[in-house]
Amino acid sequence: MIPKFDLNENISTILEKLEKFLTSKTVVGEPIEIGDTKLIPFISTSFGLGTGGGGGKDEKGNDGTGSGVGLGAKITPAAVLVIRKEDVQLIPIKKNSGIEKLVEMVPDILVKLDKGKKEKEEKF
């Protein structure tokens, strides 16, 4: 007996798994806190899905069926939300420019954090 392939079931299974994978945590990353500064990454996702199936007879007249499903995914950083007190900046990440800008901001953020810490210590 030839096994029956249910293409709709295969697609449904893949989409269910994809739905579980794509949560708000995969699109908006977990916040990273550095002192009083919070960094929230935003991620861009794109997917492609292909499916097909068919049946026929071989040279000897034997029946056969087959189906297949394929999925491709691309997940890339899109932006970083920087929150420090009342200052909020959304830094887009484009080919090198966003990462470079974020890396350039790190020393300034660390200096400001250190300065803020010293000011608090002086008050007490």
XYZ file of C-alpha atoms in Angstrom:
124
model
C 0.000 0.000 0.000
C 1.283 3.447 -0.885
C 1.483 5.878 2.046
C -0.647 8.986 1.646
C 1.056 12.334 2.041
C -1.177 15.091 3.314
C 0.318 18.287 1.962
C -2.104 20.479 3.918
C -1.097 18.730 7.144
C 2.594 19.296 6.362
C 2.024 22.992 5.710
C -0.123 23.364 8.835
C 2.590 21.744 10.948
C 5.274 24.056 9.570
C 3.149 27.157 10.102
C 2.330 26.096 13.687
C 6.045 25.693 14.429
C 6.766 29.044 12.788
C 4.067 30.731 14.866
C 5.645 29.360 18.063
C 9.063 30.587 16.928
C 7.900 34.094 16.015
C 7.017 35.598 19.351
C 7.342 39.195 20.432
C 10.723 38.214 21.928
C 12.109 37.324 18.495
C 10.987 40.614 16.935
C 11.633 42.844 19.962
C 14.617 41.471 21.857
C 15.124 41.275 25.583
C 16.117 44.651 27.093
C 19.757 45.071 28.069
C 20.372 47.382 31.022
C 23.634 49.241 31.554
C 23.292 51.461 34.605
C 20.358 53.784 33.951
C 20.458 53.096 30.200
C 18.271 50.467 28.584
C 18.952 49.022 25.110
C 16.115 47.223 23.325
C 17.007 45.445 20.061
C 14.527 45.186 17.179
C 14.885 42.321 14.741
C 13.689 42.048 11.151
C 12.458 38.643 10.019
C 11.560 37.342 6.576
C 10.495 33.901 5.483
C 9.863 31.995 2.292
C 7.801 28.833 2.023
C 7.629 26.426 -0.895
C 5.622 23.272 -1.262
C 4.786 20.732 -3.913
C 3.487 17.273 -4.469
C 2.632 14.831 -7.168
C 1.942 11.296 -8.152
C 2.311 8.995 -11.096
C 3.424 5.617 -12.366
C 6.903 4.343 -13.031
C 8.027 2.343 -16.106
C 6.623 -0.860 -14.595
C 3.226 0.694 -13.893
C 3.710 1.044 -10.135
C 1.920 3.974 -8.527
C 3.866 6.494 -6.501
C 3.255 9.761 -4.718
C 5.429 12.330 -3.068
C 5.331 15.724 -1.488
C 7.757 18.179 -0.056
C 7.826 21.374 1.926
C 10.707 23.796 2.352
C 11.146 26.877 4.485
C 13.873 29.511 4.488
C 14.308 32.231 7.072
C 16.396 35.356 7.489
C 16.696 37.119 10.833
C 18.692 40.348 11.035
C 19.029 43.194 13.539
C 16.999 46.216 12.394
C 17.384 48.845 15.114
C 18.220 49.483 18.752
C 16.060 51.602 21.036
C 18.245 53.468 23.550
C 16.423 54.770 26.634
C 18.266 56.891 29.183
C 16.153 58.815 31.669
C 13.935 61.008 29.467
C 16.128 60.666 26.375
C 14.905 58.063 23.866
C 16.684 57.341 20.571
C 15.931 54.765 17.894
C 19.125 53.864 16.080
C 18.535 52.043 12.789
C 21.082 49.400 11.915
C 22.023 49.573 8.256
C 24.977 47.943 6.610
C 27.699 48.798 9.118
C 26.403 52.316 9.876
C 24.072 51.383 12.741
C 26.489 49.033 14.428
C 29.306 51.541 14.041
C 27.131 54.308 15.493
C 26.128 52.096 18.425
C 29.744 51.109 19.073
C 30.739 54.786 18.914
C 28.068 55.600 21.534
C 29.304 53.009 24.061
C 32.273 55.040 25.405
C 30.051 58.135 25.770
C 27.404 56.100 27.581
C 30.025 54.626 29.929
C 31.480 58.077 30.685
C 28.002 59.432 31.436
C 27.226 56.432 33.645
C 30.472 56.914 35.566
C 29.827 60.660 35.908
C 26.269 60.019 37.144
C 27.541 57.459 39.663
C 30.156 59.902 41.012
C 27.533 62.670 41.315
C 25.295 60.357 43.343
C 28.198 59.381 45.606
C 29.057 63.055 46.199
C 25.470 63.792 47.272
C 25.605 61.104 49.937
